[in-house]
Amino acid sequence: SERQALRRVERLKTYKKDHPACCLVDHPTNVQALMSRSDIANVLSECLRSVTTKSGIPVRTPRFRVLHHNVGPADSRHFPAMDYDSVAQRIDEASFQYPLIVKPLTAA
């Protein structure tokens, strides 16, 4: 979420302040937009919408799906396991092919 991204940015700023010898390639505020894989994938998909190779083959991002589930109270620090059948059904509905790569939404 946006709030989590802001907290991560603040932690990076604090770390940099407390460790002046640390060299950050990009200022934390500049990378805040890159902290959600879902956001990155959506922006990249839009940017590549009309891009083709020299031979005319469309360039696209890998297919992806975000699986949301109930996480309980807002202050919950752990997420309940998703039901295997529910995940399998969502994968089948999206017509994905194996192997799959599964990653958390948080990129940083």
CSV table of N, CA, C and O in Angstrom, one decimal:
chain,number,residue,atom,x,y,z
A,1,SER,N,0.8,-1.2,0.0
A,1,SER,CA,0.0,0.0,0.0
A,1,SER,C,0.9,1.2,0.0
A,1,SER,O,2.1,1.2,0.3
A,2,GLU,N,0.3,2.4,-0.3
A,2,GLU,CA,1.0,3.6,-0.3
A,2,GLU,C,1.6,4.0,1.1
A,2,GLU,O,2.7,4.4,1.1
A,3,ARG,N,0.8,3.7,2.1
A,3,ARG,CA,1.3,3.9,3.5
A,3,ARG,C,2.6,3.1,3.8
A,3,ARG,O,3.5,3.6,4.3
A,4,GLN,N,2.6,1.8,3.3
A,4,GLN,CA,3.7,1.0,3.6
A,4,GLN,C,4.9,1.5,2.8
A,4,GLN,O,6.1,1.5,3.3
A,5,ALA,N,4.7,2.0,1.6
A,5,ALA,CA,5.8,2.5,0.8
A,5,ALA,C,6.4,3.7,1.4
A,5,ALA,O,7.6,3.9,1.5
A,6,LEU,N,5.5,4.6,2.0
A,6,LEU,CA,6.0,5.8,2.6
A,6,LEU,C,6.9,5.4,3.9
A,6,LEU,O,7.9,6.0,4.1
A,7,ARG,N,6.4,4.4,4.6
A,7,ARG,CA,7.2,4.0,5.8
A,7,ARG,C,8.6,3.4,5.4
A,7,ARG,O,9.6,3.7,6.0
A,8,ARG,N,8.6,2.7,4.3
A,8,ARG,CA,9.9,2.1,3.8
A,8,ARG,C,10.8,3.3,3.4
A,8,ARG,O,12.0,3.2,3.6
A,9,VAL,N,10.3,4.3,2.7
A,9,VAL,CA,11.1,5.4,2.3
A,9,VAL,C,11.6,6.1,3.5
A,9,VAL,O,12.8,6.5,3.5
A,10,GLU,N,10.8,6.3,4.5
A,10,GLU,CA,11.2,7.0,5.8
A,10,GLU,C,12.3,6.2,6.4
A,10,GLU,O,13.3,6.7,7.0
A,11,ARG,N,12.2,4.8,6.4
A,11,ARG,CA,13.3,4.0,7.0
A,11,ARG,C,14.6,4.1,6.3
A,11,ARG,O,15.6,4.2,6.9
A,12,LEU,N,14.5,4.2,4.9
A,12,LEU,CA,15.7,4.4,4.2
A,12,LEU,C,16.4,5.8,4.4
A,12,LEU,O,17.6,5.9,4.6
A,13,LYS,N,15.5,6.8,4.6
A,13,LYS,CA,16.1,8.1,4.9
A,13,LYS,C,16.7,8.1,6.2
A,13,LYS,O,17.8,8.7,6.4
A,14,THR,N,16.1,7.5,7.2
A,14,THR,CA,16.7,7.4,8.6
A,14,THR,C,18.0,6.7,8.5
A,14,THR,O,19.0,7.1,9.2
A,15,TYR,N,18.0,5.5,7.8
A,15,TYR,CA,19.2,4.7,7.7
A,15,TYR,C,20.3,5.6,7.1
A,15,TYR,O,21.5,5.6,7.6
A,16,LYS,N,20.1,6.3,6.1
A,16,LYS,CA,21.1,7.1,5.4
A,16,LYS,C,21.6,8.2,6.4
A,16,LYS,O,22.8,8.4,6.4
A,17,LYS,N,20.7,8.8,7.1
A,17,LYS,CA,21.1,9.8,8.1
A,17,LYS,C,21.9,9.2,9.2
A,17,LYS,O,22.9,9.8,9.6
A,18,ASP,N,21.6,8.1,9.6
A,18,ASP,CA,22.4,7.4,10.7
A,18,ASP,C,23.7,6.8,10.3
A,18,ASP,O,24.5,6.5,11.1
A,19,HIS,N,23.8,6.6,9.0
A,19,HIS,CA,25.0,5.9,8.4
A,19,HIS,C,25.5,6.8,7.2
A,19,HIS,O,25.3,6.4,6.0
A,20,PRO,N,26.1,7.9,7.5
A,20,PRO,CA,26.5,8.9,6.4
A,20,PRO,C,27.5,8.3,5.4
A,20,PRO,O,27.5,8.8,4.3
A,21,ALA,N,28.2,7.2,5.8
A,21,ALA,CA,29.1,6.6,4.8
A,21,ALA,C,28.3,5.8,3.7
A,21,ALA,O,28.9,5.4,2.7
A,22,CYS,N,27.1,5.5,4.0
A,22,CYS,CA,26.2,4.7,3.1
A,22,CYS,C,26.0,5.6,1.8
A,22,CYS,O,25.6,6.8,1.9
A,23,CYS,N,26.1,5.0,0.7
A,23,CYS,CA,25.9,5.7,-0.6
A,23,CYS,C,24.6,5.1,-1.2
A,23,CYS,O,24.6,3.9,-1.6
A,24,LEU,N,23.6,5.9,-1.4
A,24,LEU,CA,22.4,5.5,-2.0
A,24,LEU,C,22.4,5.9,-3.5
A,24,LEU,O,22.7,7.1,-3.8
A,25,VAL,N,22.2,5.0,-4.4
A,25,VAL,CA,22.2,5.3,-5.8
A,25,VAL,C,21.1,6.3,-6.2
A,25,VAL,O,21.4,7.3,-6.9
A,26,ASP,N,19.9,6.0,-5.7
A,26,ASP,CA,18.8,6.9,-5.9
A,26,ASP,C,18.2,7.4,-4.6
A,26,ASP,O,18.2,6.6,-3.6
A,27,HIS,N,17.8,8.6,-4.5
A,27,HIS,CA,17.2,9.1,-3.3
A,27,HIS,C,15.9,8.3,-3.1
A,27,HIS,O,15.1,8.0,-4.0
A,28,PRO,N,15.6,7.9,-1.8
A,28,PRO,CA,14.4,7.0,-1.5
A,28,PRO,C,13.1,7.6,-2.1
A,28,PRO,O,12.3,6.8,-2.5
A,29,THR,N,13.0,8.9,-2.1
A,29,THR,CA,11.7,9.5,-2.6
A,29,THR,C,11.6,9.2,-4.1
A,29,THR,O,10.4,9.0,-4.6
A,30,ASN,N,12.7,9.1,-4.8
A,30,ASN,CA,12.6,8.8,-6.3
A,30,ASN,C,12.2,7.4,-6.6
A,30,ASN,O,11.7,7.2,-7.7
A,31,VAL,N,12.4,6.5,-5.7
A,31,VAL,CA,12.1,5.1,-6.0
A,31,VAL,C,10.8,4.6,-5.3
A,31,VAL,O,10.4,3.5,-5.5
A,32,GLN,N,10.1,5.5,-4.7
A,32,GLN,CA,8.8,5.2,-4.0
A,32,GLN,C,7.8,4.6,-5.0
A,32,GLN,O,7.2,3.6,-4.6
A,33,ALA,N,7.8,5.1,-6.2
A,33,ALA,CA,6.8,4.6,-7.2
A,33,ALA,C,7.1,3.2,-7.6
A,33,ALA,O,6.3,2.5,-8.2
A,34,LEU,N,8.3,2.7,-7.4
A,34,LEU,CA,8.7,1.4,-7.8
A,34,LEU,C,8.6,0.3,-6.7
A,34,LEU,O,9.1,-0.8,-6.9
A,35,MET,N,7.9,0.6,-5.7
A,35,MET,CA,7.9,-0.3,-4.5
A,35,MET,C,6.7,-1.3,-4.6
A,35,MET,O,6.7,-2.2,-3.8
A,36,SER,N,5.9,-1.1,-5.6
A,36,SER,CA,4.8,-2.1,-5.7
A,36,SER,C,4.9,-2.8,-7.1
A,36,SER,O,4.8,-2.1,-8.1
A,37,ARG,N,5.1,-4.1,-7.1
A,37,ARG,CA,5.2,-4.8,-8.3
A,37,ARG,C,4.0,-4.7,-9.2
A,37,ARG,O,4.1,-4.6,-10.4
A,38,SER,N,2.8,-4.6,-8.6
A,38,SER,CA,1.6,-4.5,-9.4
A,38,SER,C,1.6,-3.1,-10.1
A,38,SER,O,1.3,-3.0,-11.3
A,39,ASP,N,2.0,-2.0,-9.4
A,39,ASP,CA,2.0,-0.7,-10.0
A,39,ASP,C,3.0,-0.7,-11.1
A,39,ASP,O,2.8,-0.2,-12.2
A,40,ILE,N,4.2,-1.3,-10.9
A,40,ILE,CA,5.2,-1.3,-11.9
A,40,ILE,C,4.7,-2.0,-13.2
A,40,ILE,O,4.9,-1.6,-14.3
A,41,ALA,N,4.1,-3.2,-13.0
A,41,ALA,CA,3.6,-4.0,-14.1
A,41,ALA,C,2.6,-3.3,-14.9
A,41,ALA,O,2.6,-3.3,-16.1
A,42,ASN,N,1.7,-2.6,-14.2
A,42,ASN,CA,0.6,-1.8,-14.9
A,42,ASN,C,1.2,-0.7,-15.7
A,42,ASN,O,0.8,-0.5,-16.9
A,43,VAL,N,2.1,0.1,-15.1
A,43,VAL,CA,2.7,1.2,-15.8
A,43,VAL,C,3.5,0.7,-17.0
A,43,VAL,O,3.4,1.2,-18.2
A,44,LEU,N,4.3,-0.4,-16.8
A,44,LEU,CA,5.1,-0.9,-17.9
A,44,LEU,C,4.2,-1.4,-19.1
A,44,LEU,O,4.4,-1.2,-20.3
A,45,SER,N,3.1,-2.1,-18.7
A,45,SER,CA,2.2,-2.6,-19.7
A,45,SER,C,1.6,-1.5,-20.6
A,45,SER,O,1.5,-1.6,-21.8
A,46,GLU,N,1.3,-0.4,-19.9
A,46,GLU,CA,0.7,0.8,-20.6
A,46,GLU,C,1.8,1.4,-21.6
A,46,GLU,O,1.5,1.8,-22.7
A,47,CYS,N,3.1,1.5,-21.1
A,47,CYS,CA,4.1,2.1,-21.9
A,47,CYS,C,4.5,1.2,-23.1
A,47,CYS,O,4.9,1.8,-24.1
A,48,LEU,N,4.3,-0.1,-23.0
A,48,LEU,CA,4.6,-1.0,-24.1
A,48,LEU,C,3.4,-1.2,-25.0
A,48,LEU,O,3.6,-2.0,-26.0
A,49,ARG,N,2.3,-0.6,-24.8
A,49,ARG,CA,1.1,-0.9,-25.6
A,49,ARG,C,1.3,-0.9,-27.1
A,49,ARG,O,0.8,-1.7,-27.8
A,50,SER,N,2.1,0.1,-27.6
A,50,SER,CA,2.2,0.2,-29.0
A,50,SER,C,3.7,-0.1,-29.5
A,50,SER,O,4.0,0.2,-30.6
A,51,VAL,N,4.5,-0.7,-28.6
A,51,VAL,CA,5.9,-1.0,-29.0
A,51,VAL,C,6.0,-2.3,-29.7
A,51,VAL,O,5.4,-3.3,-29.3
A,52,THR,N,6.8,-2.3,-30.8
A,52,THR,CA,7.0,-3.5,-31.5
A,52,THR,C,8.5,-3.6,-31.8
A,52,THR,O,9.2,-2.6,-31.8
A,53,THR,N,8.9,-4.9,-32.1
A,53,THR,CA,10.3,-5.1,-32.5
A,53,THR,C,10.5,-4.5,-33.9
A,53,THR,O,9.5,-4.2,-34.6
A,54,LYS,N,11.7,-4.5,-34.4
A,54,LYS,CA,11.9,-4.1,-35.8
A,54,LYS,C,11.2,-4.9,-36.8
A,54,LYS,O,10.8,-4.5,-37.9
A,55,SER,N,10.9,-6.2,-36.4
A,55,SER,CA,10.2,-7.1,-37.4
A,55,SER,C,8.7,-7.1,-37.1
A,55,SER,O,8.0,-7.8,-37.7
A,56,GLY,N,8.2,-6.2,-36.3
A,56,GLY,CA,6.8,-6.0,-36.1
A,56,GLY,C,6.2,-6.8,-35.0
A,56,GLY,O,4.9,-6.8,-34.8
A,57,ILE,N,7.0,-7.6,-34.2
A,57,ILE,CA,6.4,-8.4,-33.1
A,57,ILE,C,6.1,-7.5,-31.9
A,57,ILE,O,7.0,-6.8,-31.5
A,58,PRO,N,4.9,-7.6,-31.4
A,58,PRO,CA,4.6,-6.7,-30.2
A,58,PRO,C,5.4,-7.1,-29.0
A,58,PRO,O,5.7,-8.3,-28.8
A,59,VAL,N,5.9,-6.1,-28.3
A,59,VAL,CA,6.6,-6.2,-27.1
A,59,VAL,C,5.6,-6.1,-25.9
A,59,VAL,O,4.8,-5.2,-25.9
A,60,ARG,N,5.7,-7.0,-25.0
A,60,ARG,CA,4.7,-6.9,-23.8
A,60,ARG,C,5.4,-7.4,-22.6
A,60,ARG,O,6.4,-8.0,-22.6
A,61,THR,N,4.8,-7.1,-21.5
A,61,THR,CA,5.2,-7.5,-20.2
A,61,THR,C,4.7,-9.0,-20.0
A,61,THR,O,3.8,-9.4,-20.6
A,62,PRO,N,5.4,-9.7,-19.1
A,62,PRO,CA,4.8,-11.0,-18.8
A,62,PRO,C,3.4,-10.9,-18.2
A,62,PRO,O,3.1,-9.9,-17.5
A,63,ARG,N,2.6,-11.9,-18.4
A,63,ARG,CA,1.2,-11.8,-17.8
A,63,ARG,C,1.3,-11.9,-16.3
A,63,ARG,O,2.2,-12.6,-15.8
A,64,PHE,N,0.5,-11.3,-15.6
A,64,PHE,CA,0.5,-11.3,-14.2
A,64,PHE,C,-0.9,-11.3,-13.6
A,64,PHE,O,-1.9,-10.8,-14.3
A,65,ARG,N,-1.1,-11.7,-12.4
A,65,ARG,CA,-2.4,-11.6,-11.7
A,65,ARG,C,-2.0,-11.3,-10.2
A,65,ARG,O,-1.2,-11.9,-9.7
A,66,VAL,N,-2.8,-10.4,-9.7
A,66,VAL,CA,-2.7,-10.1,-8.2
A,66,VAL,C,-3.8,-10.8,-7.5
A,66,VAL,O,-5.0,-10.7,-7.9
A,67,LEU,N,-3.4,-11.7,-6.6
A,67,LEU,CA,-4.4,-12.4,-5.8
A,67,LEU,C,-4.6,-11.7,-4.5
A,67,LEU,O,-3.7,-11.7,-3.7
A,68,HIS,N,-5.8,-11.2,-4.3
A,68,HIS,CA,-6.1,-10.5,-3.0
A,68,HIS,C,-6.9,-11.5,-2.1
A,68,HIS,O,-7.6,-12.4,-2.6
A,69,HIS,N,-6.7,-11.3,-0.8
A,69,HIS,CA,-7.4,-12.1,0.1
A,69,HIS,C,-7.6,-11.3,1.4
A,69,HIS,O,-6.9,-10.4,1.6
A,70,ASN,N,-8.5,-11.7,2.2
A,70,ASN,CA,-8.8,-11.1,3.5
A,70,ASN,C,-7.6,-11.3,4.4
A,70,ASN,O,-7.2,-12.4,4.6
A,71,VAL,N,-7.1,-10.2,5.0
A,71,VAL,CA,-6.0,-10.3,5.9
A,71,VAL,C,-6.3,-10.0,7.4
A,71,VAL,O,-5.5,-10.0,8.2
A,72,GLY,N,-7.6,-9.8,7.7
A,72,GLY,CA,-7.9,-9.6,9.1
A,72,GLY,C,-7.8,-8.2,9.5
A,72,GLY,O,-7.9,-7.3,8.6
A,73,PRO,N,-7.5,-7.9,10.7
A,73,PRO,CA,-7.4,-6.5,11.2
A,73,PRO,C,-6.3,-5.8,10.5
A,73,PRO,O,-5.3,-6.4,10.0
A,74,ALA,N,-6.4,-4.5,10.4
A,74,ALA,CA,-5.5,-3.6,9.7
A,74,ALA,C,-4.1,-3.7,10.3
A,74,ALA,O,-3.1,-3.5,9.6
A,75,ASP,N,-4.0,-4.0,11.6
A,75,ASP,CA,-2.7,-4.1,12.2
A,75,ASP,C,-2.1,-5.5,12.2
A,75,ASP,O,-1.1,-5.7,12.8
A,76,SER,N,-2.7,-6.4,11.5
A,76,SER,CA,-2.2,-7.7,11.4
A,76,SER,C,-0.8,-7.8,10.7
A,76,SER,O,-0.6,-7.2,9.7
A,77,ARG,N,0.1,-8.5,11.3
A,77,ARG,CA,1.5,-8.6,10.8
A,77,ARG,C,1.7,-9.8,10.0
A,77,ARG,O,2.8,-10.0,9.4
A,78,HIS,N,0.7,-10.7,9.9
A,78,HIS,CA,0.9,-11.9,9.1
A,78,HIS,C,-0.4,-12.1,8.3
A,78,HIS,O,-1.5,-11.6,8.6
A,79,PHE,N,-0.2,-12.8,7.2
A,79,PHE,CA,-1.4,-13.0,6.3
A,79,PHE,C,-1.8,-14.5,6.4
A,79,PHE,O,-0.9,-15.4,6.3
A,80,PRO,N,-3.0,-14.8,6.5
A,80,PRO,CA,-3.5,-16.2,6.5
A,80,PRO,C,-3.2,-16.8,5.1
A,80,PRO,O,-3.1,-16.2,4.1
A,81,ALA,N,-2.9,-18.1,5.2
A,81,ALA,CA,-2.6,-18.8,3.9
A,81,ALA,C,-3.9,-18.8,3.1
A,81,ALA,O,-5.0,-19.0,3.6
A,82,MET,N,-3.7,-18.7,1.8
A,82,MET,CA,-4.8,-18.7,0.9
A,82,MET,C,-5.1,-20.2,0.6
A,82,MET,O,-4.3,-21.1,0.6
A,83,ASP,N,-6.4,-20.4,0.4
A,83,ASP,CA,-6.9,-21.8,0.1
A,83,ASP,C,-6.3,-22.3,-1.2
A,83,ASP,O,-6.4,-21.6,-2.2
A,84,TYR,N,-5.7,-23.4,-1.2
A,84,TYR,CA,-5.0,-24.0,-2.4
A,84,TYR,C,-6.0,-24.1,-3.6
A,84,TYR,O,-5.7,-23.7,-4.7
A,85,ASP,N,-7.2,-24.5,-3.3
A,85,ASP,CA,-8.2,-24.7,-4.4
A,85,ASP,C,-8.6,-23.3,-5.0
A,85,ASP,O,-8.7,-23.2,-6.2
A,86,SER,N,-8.7,-22.3,-4.2
A,86,SER,CA,-9.0,-21.0,-4.6
A,86,SER,C,-7.9,-20.4,-5.5
A,86,SER,O,-8.1,-19.8,-6.6
A,87,VAL,N,-6.6,-20.6,-5.1
A,87,VAL,CA,-5.5,-20.2,-5.9
A,87,VAL,C,-5.4,-20.9,-7.2
A,87,VAL,O,-5.3,-20.3,-8.3
A,88,ALA,N,-5.6,-22.2,-7.2
A,88,ALA,CA,-5.6,-23.0,-8.4
A,88,ALA,C,-6.7,-22.6,-9.4
A,88,ALA,O,-6.5,-22.5,-10.6
A,89,GLN,N,-7.9,-22.3,-8.8
A,89,GLN,CA,-9.0,-21.8,-9.7
A,89,GLN,C,-8.7,-20.5,-10.3
A,89,GLN,O,-8.9,-20.3,-11.5
A,90,ARG,N,-8.1,-19.6,-9.6
A,90,ARG,CA,-7.7,-18.3,-10.1
A,90,ARG,C,-6.7,-18.4,-11.2
A,90,ARG,O,-6.7,-17.7,-12.2
A,91,ILE,N,-5.7,-19.3,-11.0
A,91,ILE,CA,-4.7,-19.6,-12.1
A,91,ILE,C,-5.3,-20.1,-13.3
A,91,ILE,O,-5.0,-19.7,-14.4
A,92,ASP,N,-6.2,-21.1,-13.1
A,92,ASP,CA,-6.9,-21.7,-14.3
A,92,ASP,C,-7.7,-20.7,-15.0
A,92,ASP,O,-7.8,-20.6,-16.3
A,93,GLU,N,-8.4,-19.8,-14.3
A,93,GLU,CA,-9.3,-18.8,-14.9
A,93,GLU,C,-8.4,-17.8,-15.7
A,93,GLU,O,-8.9,-17.2,-16.7
A,94,ALA,N,-7.2,-17.6,-15.3
A,94,ALA,CA,-6.3,-16.6,-16.0
A,94,ALA,C,-5.6,-17.2,-17.2
A,94,ALA,O,-4.9,-16.6,-17.9
A,95,SER,N,-5.8,-18.5,-17.4
A,95,SER,CA,-5.1,-19.3,-18.4
A,95,SER,C,-3.6,-19.2,-18.4
A,95,SER,O,-2.9,-19.0,-19.4
A,96,PHE,N,-3.0,-19.2,-17.2
A,96,PHE,CA,-1.6,-19.2,-17.1
A,96,PHE,C,-1.0,-20.6,-17.4
A,96,PHE,O,-1.7,-21.6,-17.3
A,97,GLN,N,0.2,-20.6,-17.8
A,97,GLN,CA,0.9,-21.9,-18.0
A,97,GLN,C,2.1,-22.0,-17.0
A,97,GLN,O,2.6,-21.0,-16.6
A,98,TYR,N,2.3,-23.2,-16.7
A,98,TYR,CA,3.4,-23.5,-15.8
A,98,TYR,C,4.8,-23.5,-16.5
A,98,TYR,O,4.8,-23.8,-17.7
A,99,PRO,N,5.9,-23.1,-15.9
A,99,PRO,CA,6.1,-22.8,-14.5
A,99,PRO,C,5.6,-21.4,-14.2
A,99,PRO,O,5.6,-20.5,-15.1
A,100,LEU,N,5.2,-21.1,-13.0
A,100,LEU,CA,4.8,-19.8,-12.5
A,100,LEU,C,5.8,-19.2,-11.6
A,100,LEU,O,6.5,-20.0,-10.9
A,101,ILE,N,5.9,-17.9,-11.6
A,101,ILE,CA,6.8,-17.3,-10.6
A,101,ILE,C,5.9,-16.5,-9.7
A,101,ILE,O,5.0,-15.7,-10.2
A,102,VAL,N,5.9,-16.7,-8.4
A,102,VAL,CA,5.1,-16.1,-7.4
A,102,VAL,C,5.9,-15.1,-6.6
A,102,VAL,O,7.0,-15.6,-6.1
A,103,LYS,N,5.5,-13.9,-6.5
A,103,LYS,CA,6.3,-12.9,-5.7
A,103,LYS,C,5.3,-12.1,-4.9
A,103,LYS,O,4.1,-11.9,-5.2
A,104,PRO,N,5.8,-11.6,-3.7
A,104,PRO,CA,4.9,-10.6,-3.0
A,104,PRO,C,4.8,-9.3,-3.7
A,104,PRO,O,5.6,-9.0,-4.6
A,105,LEU,N,3.7,-8.6,-3.5
A,105,LEU,CA,3.5,-7.3,-4.1
A,105,LEU,C,4.6,-6.3,-3.8
A,105,LEU,O,5.0,-5.5,-4.6
A,106,THR,N,5.1,-6.4,-2.6
A,106,THR,CA,6.1,-5.4,-2.1
A,106,THR,C,7.4,-5.7,-2.8
A,106,THR,O,8.0,-6.8,-2.7
A,107,ALA,N,8.0,-4.8,-3.5
A,107,ALA,CA,9.2,-5.0,-4.3
A,107,ALA,C,10.4,-4.6,-3.5
A,107,ALA,O,11.6,-5.0,-3.8
A,108,ALA,N,10.3,-3.7,-2.5
A,108,ALA,CA,11.4,-3.2,-1.7
A,108,ALA,C,11.2,-3.4,-0.3
A,108,ALA,O,10.1,-3.5,0.2
